[in-house]
mmCIF file of C-alpha atoms in Angstrom:
data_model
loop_
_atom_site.group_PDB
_atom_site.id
_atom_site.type_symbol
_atom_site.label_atom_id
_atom_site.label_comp_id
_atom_site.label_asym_id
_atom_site.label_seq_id
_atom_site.Cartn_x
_atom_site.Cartn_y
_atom_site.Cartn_z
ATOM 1 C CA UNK A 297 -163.290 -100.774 1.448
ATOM 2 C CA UNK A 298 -161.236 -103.613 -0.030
ATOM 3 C CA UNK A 299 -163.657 -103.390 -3.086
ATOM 4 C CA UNK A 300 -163.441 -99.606 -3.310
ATOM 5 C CA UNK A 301 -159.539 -99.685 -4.049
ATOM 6 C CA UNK A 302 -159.812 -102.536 -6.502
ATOM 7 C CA UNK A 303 -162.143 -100.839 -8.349
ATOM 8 C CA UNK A 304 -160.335 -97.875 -8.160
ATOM 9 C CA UNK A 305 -156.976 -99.836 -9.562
ATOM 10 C CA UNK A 306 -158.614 -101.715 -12.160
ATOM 11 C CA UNK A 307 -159.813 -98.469 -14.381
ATOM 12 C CA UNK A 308 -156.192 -97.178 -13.239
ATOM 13 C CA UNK A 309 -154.397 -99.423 -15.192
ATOM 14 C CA UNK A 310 -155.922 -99.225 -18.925
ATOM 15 C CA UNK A 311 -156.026 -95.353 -18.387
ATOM 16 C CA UNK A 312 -152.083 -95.804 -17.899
ATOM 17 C CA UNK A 313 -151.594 -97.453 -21.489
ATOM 18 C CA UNK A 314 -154.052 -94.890 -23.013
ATOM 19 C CA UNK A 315 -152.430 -91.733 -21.676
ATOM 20 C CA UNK A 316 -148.697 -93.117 -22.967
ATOM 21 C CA UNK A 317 -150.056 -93.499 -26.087
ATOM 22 C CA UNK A 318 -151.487 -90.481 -25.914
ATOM 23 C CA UNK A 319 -148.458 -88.450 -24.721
ATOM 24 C CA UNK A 320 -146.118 -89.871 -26.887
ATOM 25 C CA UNK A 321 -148.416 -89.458 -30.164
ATOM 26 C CA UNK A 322 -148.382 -85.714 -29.130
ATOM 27 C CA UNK A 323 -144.640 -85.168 -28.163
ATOM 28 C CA UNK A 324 -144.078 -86.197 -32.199
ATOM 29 C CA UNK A 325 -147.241 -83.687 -33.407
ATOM 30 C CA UNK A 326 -144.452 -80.935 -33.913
ATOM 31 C CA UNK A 327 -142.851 -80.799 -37.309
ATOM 32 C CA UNK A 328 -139.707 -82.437 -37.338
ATOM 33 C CA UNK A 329 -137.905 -84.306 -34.501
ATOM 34 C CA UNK A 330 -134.740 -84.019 -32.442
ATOM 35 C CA UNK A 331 -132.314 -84.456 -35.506
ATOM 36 C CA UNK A 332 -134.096 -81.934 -37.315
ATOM 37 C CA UNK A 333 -133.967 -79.178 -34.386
ATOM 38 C CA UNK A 334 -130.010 -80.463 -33.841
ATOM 39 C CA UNK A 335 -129.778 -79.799 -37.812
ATOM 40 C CA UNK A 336 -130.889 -76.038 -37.275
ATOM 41 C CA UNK A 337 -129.152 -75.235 -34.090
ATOM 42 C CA UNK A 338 -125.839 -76.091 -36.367
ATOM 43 C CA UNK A 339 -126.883 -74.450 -39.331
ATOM 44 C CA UNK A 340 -127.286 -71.384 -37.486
ATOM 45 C CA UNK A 341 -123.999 -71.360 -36.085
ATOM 46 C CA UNK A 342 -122.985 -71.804 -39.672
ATOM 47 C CA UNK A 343 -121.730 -75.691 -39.791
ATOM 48 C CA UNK A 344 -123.120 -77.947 -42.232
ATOM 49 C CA UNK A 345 -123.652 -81.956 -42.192
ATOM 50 C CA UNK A 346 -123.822 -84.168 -44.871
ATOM 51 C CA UNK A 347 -126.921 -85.961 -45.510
ATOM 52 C CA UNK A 348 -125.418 -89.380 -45.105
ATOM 53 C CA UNK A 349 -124.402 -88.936 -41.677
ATOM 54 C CA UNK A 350 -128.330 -87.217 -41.011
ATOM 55 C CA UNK A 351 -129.128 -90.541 -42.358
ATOM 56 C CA UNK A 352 -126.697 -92.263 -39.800
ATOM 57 C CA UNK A 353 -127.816 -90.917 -36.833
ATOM 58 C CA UNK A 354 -131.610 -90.935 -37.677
ATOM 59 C CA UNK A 355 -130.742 -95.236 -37.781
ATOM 60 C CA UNK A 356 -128.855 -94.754 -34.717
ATOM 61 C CA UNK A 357 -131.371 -93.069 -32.839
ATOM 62 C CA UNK A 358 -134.276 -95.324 -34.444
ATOM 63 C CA UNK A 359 -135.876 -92.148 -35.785
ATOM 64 C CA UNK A 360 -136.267 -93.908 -39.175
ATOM 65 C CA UNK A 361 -138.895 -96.462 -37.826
ATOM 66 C CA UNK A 362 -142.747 -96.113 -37.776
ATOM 67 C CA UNK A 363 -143.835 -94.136 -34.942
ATOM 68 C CA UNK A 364 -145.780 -97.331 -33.195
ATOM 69 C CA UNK A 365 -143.035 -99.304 -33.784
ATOM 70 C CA UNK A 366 -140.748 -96.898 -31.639
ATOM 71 C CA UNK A 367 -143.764 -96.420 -28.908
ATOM 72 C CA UNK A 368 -143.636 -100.349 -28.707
ATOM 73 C CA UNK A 369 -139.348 -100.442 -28.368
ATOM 74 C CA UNK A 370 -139.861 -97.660 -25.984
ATOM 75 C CA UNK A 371 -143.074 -99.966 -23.850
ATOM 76 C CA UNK A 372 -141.308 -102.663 -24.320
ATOM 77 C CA UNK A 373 -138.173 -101.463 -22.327
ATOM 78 C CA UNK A 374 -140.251 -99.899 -20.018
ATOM 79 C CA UNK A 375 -142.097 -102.639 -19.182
ATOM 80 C CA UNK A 376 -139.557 -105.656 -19.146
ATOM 81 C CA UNK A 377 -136.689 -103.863 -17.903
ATOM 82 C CA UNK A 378 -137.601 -100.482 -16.041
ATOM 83 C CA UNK A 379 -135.429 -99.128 -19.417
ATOM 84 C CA UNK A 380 -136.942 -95.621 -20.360
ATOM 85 C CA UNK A 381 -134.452 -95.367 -23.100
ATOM 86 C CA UNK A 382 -131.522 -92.527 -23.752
ATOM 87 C CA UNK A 383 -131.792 -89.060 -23.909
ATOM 88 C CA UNK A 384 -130.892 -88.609 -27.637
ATOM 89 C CA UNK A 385 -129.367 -84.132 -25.848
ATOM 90 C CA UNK A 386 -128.006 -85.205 -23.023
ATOM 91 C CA UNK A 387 -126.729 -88.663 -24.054
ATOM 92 C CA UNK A 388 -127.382 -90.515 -21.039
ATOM 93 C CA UNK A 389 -130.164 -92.874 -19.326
ATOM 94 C CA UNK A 390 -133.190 -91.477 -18.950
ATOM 95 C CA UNK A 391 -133.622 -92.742 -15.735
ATOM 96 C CA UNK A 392 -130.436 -91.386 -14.202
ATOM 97 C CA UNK A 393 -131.852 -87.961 -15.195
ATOM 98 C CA UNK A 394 -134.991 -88.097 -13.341
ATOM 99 C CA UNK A 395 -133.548 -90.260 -10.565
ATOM 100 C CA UNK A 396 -130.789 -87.025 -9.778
ATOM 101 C CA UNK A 397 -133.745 -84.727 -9.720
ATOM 102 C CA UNK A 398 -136.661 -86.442 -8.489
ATOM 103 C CA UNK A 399 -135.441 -86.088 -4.818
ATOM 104 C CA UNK A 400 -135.562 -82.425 -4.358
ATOM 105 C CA UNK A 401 -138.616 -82.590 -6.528
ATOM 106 C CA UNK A 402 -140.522 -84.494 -3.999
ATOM 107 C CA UNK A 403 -138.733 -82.624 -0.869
ATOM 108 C CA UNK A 404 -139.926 -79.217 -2.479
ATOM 109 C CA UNK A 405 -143.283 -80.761 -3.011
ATOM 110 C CA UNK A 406 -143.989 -81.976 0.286
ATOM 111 C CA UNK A 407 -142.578 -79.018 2.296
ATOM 112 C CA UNK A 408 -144.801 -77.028 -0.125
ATOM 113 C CA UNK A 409 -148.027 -78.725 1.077
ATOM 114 C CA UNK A 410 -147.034 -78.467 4.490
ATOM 115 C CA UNK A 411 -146.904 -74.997 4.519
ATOM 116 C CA UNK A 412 -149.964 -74.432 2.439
ATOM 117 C CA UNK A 413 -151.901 -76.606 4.604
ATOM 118 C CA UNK A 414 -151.008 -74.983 7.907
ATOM 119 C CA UNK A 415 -151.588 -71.294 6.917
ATOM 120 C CA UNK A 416 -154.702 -72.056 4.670
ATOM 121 C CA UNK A 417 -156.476 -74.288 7.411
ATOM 122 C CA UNK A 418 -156.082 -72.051 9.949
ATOM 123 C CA UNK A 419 -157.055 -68.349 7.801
ATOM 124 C CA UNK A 420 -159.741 -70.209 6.137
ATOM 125 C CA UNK A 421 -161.776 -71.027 9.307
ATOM 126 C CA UNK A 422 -160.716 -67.453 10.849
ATOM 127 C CA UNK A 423 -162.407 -66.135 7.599
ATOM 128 C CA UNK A 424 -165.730 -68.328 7.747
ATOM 129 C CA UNK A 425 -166.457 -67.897 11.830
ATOM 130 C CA UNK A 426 -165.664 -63.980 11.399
ATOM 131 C CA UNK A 427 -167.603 -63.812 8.344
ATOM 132 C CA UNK A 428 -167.348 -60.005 6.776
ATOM 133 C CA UNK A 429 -165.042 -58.840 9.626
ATOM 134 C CA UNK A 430 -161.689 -56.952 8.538
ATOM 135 C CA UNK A 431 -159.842 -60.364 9.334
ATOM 136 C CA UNK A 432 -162.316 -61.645 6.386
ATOM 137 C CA UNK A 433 -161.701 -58.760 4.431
ATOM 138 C CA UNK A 434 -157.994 -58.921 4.392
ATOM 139 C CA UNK A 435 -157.929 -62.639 3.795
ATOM 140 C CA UNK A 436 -160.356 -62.029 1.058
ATOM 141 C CA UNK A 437 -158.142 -59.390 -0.712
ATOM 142 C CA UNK A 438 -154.209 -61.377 -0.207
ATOM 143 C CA UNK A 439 -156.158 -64.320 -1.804
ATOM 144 C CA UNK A 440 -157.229 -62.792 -4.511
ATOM 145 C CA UNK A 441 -154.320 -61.227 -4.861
ATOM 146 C CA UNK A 442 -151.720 -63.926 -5.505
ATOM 147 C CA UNK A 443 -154.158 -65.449 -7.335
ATOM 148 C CA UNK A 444 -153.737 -62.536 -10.076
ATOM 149 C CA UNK A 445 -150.071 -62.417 -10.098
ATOM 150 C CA UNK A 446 -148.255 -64.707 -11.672
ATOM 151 C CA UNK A 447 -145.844 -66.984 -10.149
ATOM 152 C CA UNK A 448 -142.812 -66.232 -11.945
ATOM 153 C CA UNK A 449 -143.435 -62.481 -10.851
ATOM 154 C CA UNK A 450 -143.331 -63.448 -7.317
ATOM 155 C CA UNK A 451 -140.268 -65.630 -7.483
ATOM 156 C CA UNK A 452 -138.091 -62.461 -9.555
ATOM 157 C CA UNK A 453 -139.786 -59.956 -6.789
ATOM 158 C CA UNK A 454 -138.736 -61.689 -3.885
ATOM 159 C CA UNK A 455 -134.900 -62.957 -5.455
ATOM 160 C CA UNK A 456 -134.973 -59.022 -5.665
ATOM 161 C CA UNK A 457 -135.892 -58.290 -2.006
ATOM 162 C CA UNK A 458 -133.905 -60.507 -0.616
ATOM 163 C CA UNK A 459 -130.672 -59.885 -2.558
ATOM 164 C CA UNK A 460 -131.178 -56.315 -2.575
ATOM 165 C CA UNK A 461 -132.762 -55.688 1.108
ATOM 166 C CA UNK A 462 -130.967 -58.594 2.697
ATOM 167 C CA UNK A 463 -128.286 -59.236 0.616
ATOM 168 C CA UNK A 464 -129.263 -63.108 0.750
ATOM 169 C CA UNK A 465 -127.415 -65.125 -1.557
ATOM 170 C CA UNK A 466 -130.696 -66.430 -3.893
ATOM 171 C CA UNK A 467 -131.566 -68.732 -7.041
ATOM 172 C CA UNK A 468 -131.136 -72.430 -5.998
ATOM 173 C CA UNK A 469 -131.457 -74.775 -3.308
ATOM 174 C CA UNK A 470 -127.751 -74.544 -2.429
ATOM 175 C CA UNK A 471 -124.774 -71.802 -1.976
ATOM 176 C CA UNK A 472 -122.086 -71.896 -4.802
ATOM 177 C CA UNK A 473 -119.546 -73.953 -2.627
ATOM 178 C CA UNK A 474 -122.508 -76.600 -1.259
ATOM 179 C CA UNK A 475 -123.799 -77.739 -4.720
ATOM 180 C CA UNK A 476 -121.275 -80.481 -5.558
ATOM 181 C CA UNK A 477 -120.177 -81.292 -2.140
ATOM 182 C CA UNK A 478 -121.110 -84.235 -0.319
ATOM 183 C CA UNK A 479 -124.316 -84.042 2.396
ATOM 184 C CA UNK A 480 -123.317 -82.688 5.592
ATOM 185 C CA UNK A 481 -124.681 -80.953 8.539
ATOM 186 C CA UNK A 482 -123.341 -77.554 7.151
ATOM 187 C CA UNK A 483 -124.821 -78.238 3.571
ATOM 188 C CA UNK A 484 -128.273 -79.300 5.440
ATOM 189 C CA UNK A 485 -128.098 -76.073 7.477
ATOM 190 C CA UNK A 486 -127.339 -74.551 3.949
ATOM 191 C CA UNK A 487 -130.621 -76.433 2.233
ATOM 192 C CA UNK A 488 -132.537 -75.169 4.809
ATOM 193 C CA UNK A 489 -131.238 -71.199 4.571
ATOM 194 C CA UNK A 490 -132.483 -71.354 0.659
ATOM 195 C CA UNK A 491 -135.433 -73.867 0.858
ATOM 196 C CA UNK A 492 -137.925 -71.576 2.716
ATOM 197 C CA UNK A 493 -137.769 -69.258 -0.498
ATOM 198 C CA UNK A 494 -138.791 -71.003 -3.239
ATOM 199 C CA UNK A 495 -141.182 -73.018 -0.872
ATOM 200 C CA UNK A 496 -143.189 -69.791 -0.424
ATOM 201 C CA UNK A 497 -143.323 -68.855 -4.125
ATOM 202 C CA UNK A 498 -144.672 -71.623 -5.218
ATOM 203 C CA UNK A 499 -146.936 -72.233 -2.451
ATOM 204 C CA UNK A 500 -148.827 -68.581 -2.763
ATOM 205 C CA UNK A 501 -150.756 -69.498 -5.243
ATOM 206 C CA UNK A 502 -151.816 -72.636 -3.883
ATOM 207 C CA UNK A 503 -152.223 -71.396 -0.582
ATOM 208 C CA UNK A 504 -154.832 -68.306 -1.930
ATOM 209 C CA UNK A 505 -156.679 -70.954 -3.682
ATOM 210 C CA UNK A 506 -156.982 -73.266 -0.524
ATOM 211 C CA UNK A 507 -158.300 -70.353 1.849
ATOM 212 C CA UNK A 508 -160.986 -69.809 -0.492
ATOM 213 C CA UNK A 509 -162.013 -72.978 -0.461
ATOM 214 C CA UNK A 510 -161.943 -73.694 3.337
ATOM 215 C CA UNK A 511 -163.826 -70.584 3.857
ATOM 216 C CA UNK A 512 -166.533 -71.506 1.289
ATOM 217 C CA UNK A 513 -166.657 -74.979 2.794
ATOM 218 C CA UNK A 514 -166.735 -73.943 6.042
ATOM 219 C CA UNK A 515 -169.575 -71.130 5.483
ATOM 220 C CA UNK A 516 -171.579 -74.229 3.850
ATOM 221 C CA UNK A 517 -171.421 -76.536 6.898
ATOM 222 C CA UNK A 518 -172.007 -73.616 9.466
ATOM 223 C CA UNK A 519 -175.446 -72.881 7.635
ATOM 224 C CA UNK A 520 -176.591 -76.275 7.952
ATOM 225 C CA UNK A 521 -178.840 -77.633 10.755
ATOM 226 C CA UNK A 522 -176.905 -80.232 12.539
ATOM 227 C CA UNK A 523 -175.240 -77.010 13.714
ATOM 228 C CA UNK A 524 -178.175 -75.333 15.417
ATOM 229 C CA UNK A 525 -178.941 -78.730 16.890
ATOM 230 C CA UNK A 526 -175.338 -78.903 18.663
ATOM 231 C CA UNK A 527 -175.344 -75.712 19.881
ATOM 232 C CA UNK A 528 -179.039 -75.841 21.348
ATOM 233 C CA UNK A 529 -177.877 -79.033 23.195
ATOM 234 C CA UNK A 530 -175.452 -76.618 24.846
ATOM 235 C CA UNK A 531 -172.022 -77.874 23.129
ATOM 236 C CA UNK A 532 -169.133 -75.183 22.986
ATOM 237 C CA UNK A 533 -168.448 -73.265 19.873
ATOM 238 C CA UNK A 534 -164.712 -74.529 19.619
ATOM 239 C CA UNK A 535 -165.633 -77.935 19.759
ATOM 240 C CA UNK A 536 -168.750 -78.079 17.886
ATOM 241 C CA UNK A 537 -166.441 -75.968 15.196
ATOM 242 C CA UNK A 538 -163.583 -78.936 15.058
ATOM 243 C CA UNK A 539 -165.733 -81.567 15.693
ATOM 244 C CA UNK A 540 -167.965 -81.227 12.860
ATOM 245 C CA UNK A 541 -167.824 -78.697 10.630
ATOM 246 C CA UNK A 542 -163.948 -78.290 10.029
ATOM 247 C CA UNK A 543 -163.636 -82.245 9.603
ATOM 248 C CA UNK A 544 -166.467 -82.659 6.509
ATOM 249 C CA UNK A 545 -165.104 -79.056 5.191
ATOM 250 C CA UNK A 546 -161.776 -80.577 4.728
ATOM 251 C CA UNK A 547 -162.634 -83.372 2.080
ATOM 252 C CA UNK A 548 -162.221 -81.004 -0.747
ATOM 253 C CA UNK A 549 -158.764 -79.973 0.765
ATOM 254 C CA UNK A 550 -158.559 -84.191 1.077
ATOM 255 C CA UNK A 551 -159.202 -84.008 -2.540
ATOM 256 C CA UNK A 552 -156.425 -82.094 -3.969
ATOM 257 C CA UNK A 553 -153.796 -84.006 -2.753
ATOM 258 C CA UNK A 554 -154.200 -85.446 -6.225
ATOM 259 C CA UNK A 555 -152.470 -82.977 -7.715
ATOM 260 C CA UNK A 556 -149.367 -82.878 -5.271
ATOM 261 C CA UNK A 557 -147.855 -85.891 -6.682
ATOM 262 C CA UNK A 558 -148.159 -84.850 -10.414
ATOM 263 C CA UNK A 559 -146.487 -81.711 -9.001
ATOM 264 C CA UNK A 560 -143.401 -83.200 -8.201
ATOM 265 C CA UNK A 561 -142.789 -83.582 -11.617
ATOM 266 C CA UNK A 562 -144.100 -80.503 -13.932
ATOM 267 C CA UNK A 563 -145.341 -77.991 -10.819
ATOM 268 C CA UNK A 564 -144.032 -74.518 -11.580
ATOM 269 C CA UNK A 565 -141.502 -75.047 -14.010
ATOM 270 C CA UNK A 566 -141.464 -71.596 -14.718
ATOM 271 C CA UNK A 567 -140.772 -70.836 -11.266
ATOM 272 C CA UNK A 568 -137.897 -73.074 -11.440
ATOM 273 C CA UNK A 569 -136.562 -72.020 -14.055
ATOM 274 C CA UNK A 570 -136.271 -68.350 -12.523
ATOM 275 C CA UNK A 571 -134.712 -69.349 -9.611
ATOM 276 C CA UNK A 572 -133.003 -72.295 -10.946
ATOM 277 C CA UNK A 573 -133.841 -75.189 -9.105
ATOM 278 C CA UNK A 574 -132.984 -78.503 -9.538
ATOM 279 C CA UNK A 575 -136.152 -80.087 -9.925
ATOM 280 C CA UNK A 576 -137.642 -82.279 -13.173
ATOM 281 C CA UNK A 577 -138.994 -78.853 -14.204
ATOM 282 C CA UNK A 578 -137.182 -77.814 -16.006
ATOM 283 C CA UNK A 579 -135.536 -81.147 -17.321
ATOM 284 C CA UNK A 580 -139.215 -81.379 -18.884
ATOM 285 C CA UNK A 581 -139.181 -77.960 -20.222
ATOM 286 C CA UNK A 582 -135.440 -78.736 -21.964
ATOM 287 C CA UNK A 583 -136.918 -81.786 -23.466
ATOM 288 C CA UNK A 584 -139.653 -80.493 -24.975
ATOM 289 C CA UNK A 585 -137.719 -77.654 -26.553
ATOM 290 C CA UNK A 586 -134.739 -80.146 -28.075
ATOM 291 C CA UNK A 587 -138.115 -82.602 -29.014
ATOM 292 C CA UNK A 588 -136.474 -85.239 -26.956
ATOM 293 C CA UNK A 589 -139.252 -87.579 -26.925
ATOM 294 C CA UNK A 590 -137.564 -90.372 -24.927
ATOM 295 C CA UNK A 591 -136.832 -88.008 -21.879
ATOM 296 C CA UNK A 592 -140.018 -86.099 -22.117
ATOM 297 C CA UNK A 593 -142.145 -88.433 -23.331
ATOM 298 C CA UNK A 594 -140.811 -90.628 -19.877
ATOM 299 C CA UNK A 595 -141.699 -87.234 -17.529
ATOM 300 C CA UNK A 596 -144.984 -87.033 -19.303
ATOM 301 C CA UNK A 597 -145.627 -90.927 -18.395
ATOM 302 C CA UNK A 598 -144.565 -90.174 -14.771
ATOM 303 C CA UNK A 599 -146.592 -86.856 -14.671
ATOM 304 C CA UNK A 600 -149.583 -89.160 -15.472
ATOM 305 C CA UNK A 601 -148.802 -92.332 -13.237
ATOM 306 C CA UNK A 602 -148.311 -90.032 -10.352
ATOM 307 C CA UNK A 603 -151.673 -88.421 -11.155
ATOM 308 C CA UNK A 604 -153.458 -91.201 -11.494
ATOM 309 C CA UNK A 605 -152.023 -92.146 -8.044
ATOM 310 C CA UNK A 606 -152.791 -89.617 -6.250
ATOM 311 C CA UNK A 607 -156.327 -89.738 -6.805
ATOM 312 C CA UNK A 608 -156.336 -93.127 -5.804
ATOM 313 C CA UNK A 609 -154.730 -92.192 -2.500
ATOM 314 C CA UNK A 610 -156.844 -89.183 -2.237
ATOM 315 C CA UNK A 611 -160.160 -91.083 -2.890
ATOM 316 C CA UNK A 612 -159.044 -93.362 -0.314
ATOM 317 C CA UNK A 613 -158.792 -90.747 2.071
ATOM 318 C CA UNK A 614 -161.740 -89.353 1.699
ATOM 319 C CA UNK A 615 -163.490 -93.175 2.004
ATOM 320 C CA UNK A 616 -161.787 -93.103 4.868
ATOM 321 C CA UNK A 617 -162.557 -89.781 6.304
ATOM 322 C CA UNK A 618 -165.928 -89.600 4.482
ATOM 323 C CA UNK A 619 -168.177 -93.100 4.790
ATOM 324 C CA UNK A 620 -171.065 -91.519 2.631
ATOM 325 C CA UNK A 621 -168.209 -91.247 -0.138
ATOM 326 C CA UNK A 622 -167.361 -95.170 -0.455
ATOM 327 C CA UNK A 623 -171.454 -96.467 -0.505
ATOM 328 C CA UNK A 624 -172.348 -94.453 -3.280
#
């Protein structure tokens, strides 16, 4: 097992350097650079700059140098000193700005996957053991379904219902008068009165895509012949069902946990947006669109270490849950 995660961690690590360079080569593909998009927000509210002071702050913000030589000053910071560099819009650390966000981020992420993984277990098994029955049927078409539509749809449909219908204060994680304040019971009893929305948005999709699979799984191990040999040795269908079949159809649910982590970071940014959460979403969508290649080019990096470890803990898992997995 020991040899299974070493393996695993040595390929991790030159993957790490290559998808840096790789993500910040691309966040510089577009034409231009920060300056340049600062230079035509101003110009289209009519100001003008000199091109001395252009020249100025394209030294200041080391946008004069070669491009490896600022992927190096911006490694080299990263490595030595946990530095990620300054966000040339905002004007402050770069770590401070992921740092303020990165907590509801994860929170959002993991009550996400707790929901998704106790309505999708559960429908997905009810789907496979009553295959083609209107249960099946219904599941079938609700899957399907919000799998078509997309997510931001959802999120501006239900902000409507429940502002409309219910007249539920909506958009955020917090009411107006709880965002700045300091953590209390009545801001947590607040957190939790707007949470439950945006945890179901973004979780629809997710959770139509997981019911499919379970039921697919589970149809798979059902057919196969260990199962006619446990029920003609007289074992019940309930625990012959758990025992067996349900725990080997879960390693592709094991599987994507692999993409929970990278979600923290980029996972529906869109949806965020629209309901205006506070989440690195849309910090990564801001830096993209002002070219801000220190701040997004640092999200990108974290998008890809979290990716990278969450298939290591996911692969791990499945070793774990899965011995056939780890001897091949």
């Amino acid at each position: 097992m020991l040899r299974y995660i070493a393996k695993r961690l040595v390929f991790a690590i030159p993957t790490l350097f290559a998808v840096s360079i790789i993500a910040f080569i691309i966040i510089q593909l577009p034409p231009g650079d920060y300056l340049t998009t600062l230079m035509a927000d101003w110009a289209s509210q009519g100001g003008a700059v000199e091109a001395g002071t252009v020249a100025a702050m394209r030294e200041r913000y080391g946008l004069d140098q070669p491009m490896y030589f600022q992927y190096y000053k911006w490694m080299f910071g990263i490595v030595t000193r946990g530095d990620f560099g300054m966000s040339f819009e905002l004007g402050k650390p770069v770590t401070e700005l992921i740092w303020s966000r990165l907590g509801f981020s994860m929170l959002l992420s993991l009550l996400t996957l707790c929901f998704v993984w106790a309505i999708a277990i559960p429908i997905g098994i009810l789907s496979a053991v009553r295959q083609y029955s209107i249960s099946d049927y219904t599941a079938t078409f609700f899957a399907f379904f919000f799998l078509a539509v997309p997510d931001f749809l959802v999120a501006l449909s239900a902000m409507y219902l429940m502002s409309v219908w219910f007249g539920q204060s909506v958009g955020g994680l917090f009411s107006p008068a709880y965002i700045d304040a300091p953590w209390s019971f009545a801001k947590l009893l607040d957190f939790a009165q707007h949470v439950w929305l945006p945890v179901i948005v973004i979780g629809l999709g997710s959770l139509a895509a997981l019911v499919r699979i379970m039921r697919a799984n589970l149809l798979d191990e059902l057919s196969k012949p260990y199962v006619t040999t446990a029920r003609a040795k007289g074992m019940s269908e309930f625990e012959l069902l758990i025992r067996y079949p349900v725990r080997l159809a879960l390693n592709p649910l094991i599987s994507t946990l692999g993409w929970i982590l990278p979600a923290v970071i980029s996972g529906e940014i869109i949806v965020s947006v629209v309901m205006s959460l506070p989440t690195t979403g849309p910090l990564l969508l801001r830096a993209l669109l002002a070219q801000d290649m220190y701040l997004a080019g640092s999200l990108i990096l974290l998008i890809s270490v979290l990716t990278i470890l969450g298939t290591l803990i996911s692969d791990i898992l499945l070793a774990l849950t899965d011995p056939r997995i780890r001897l091949q």
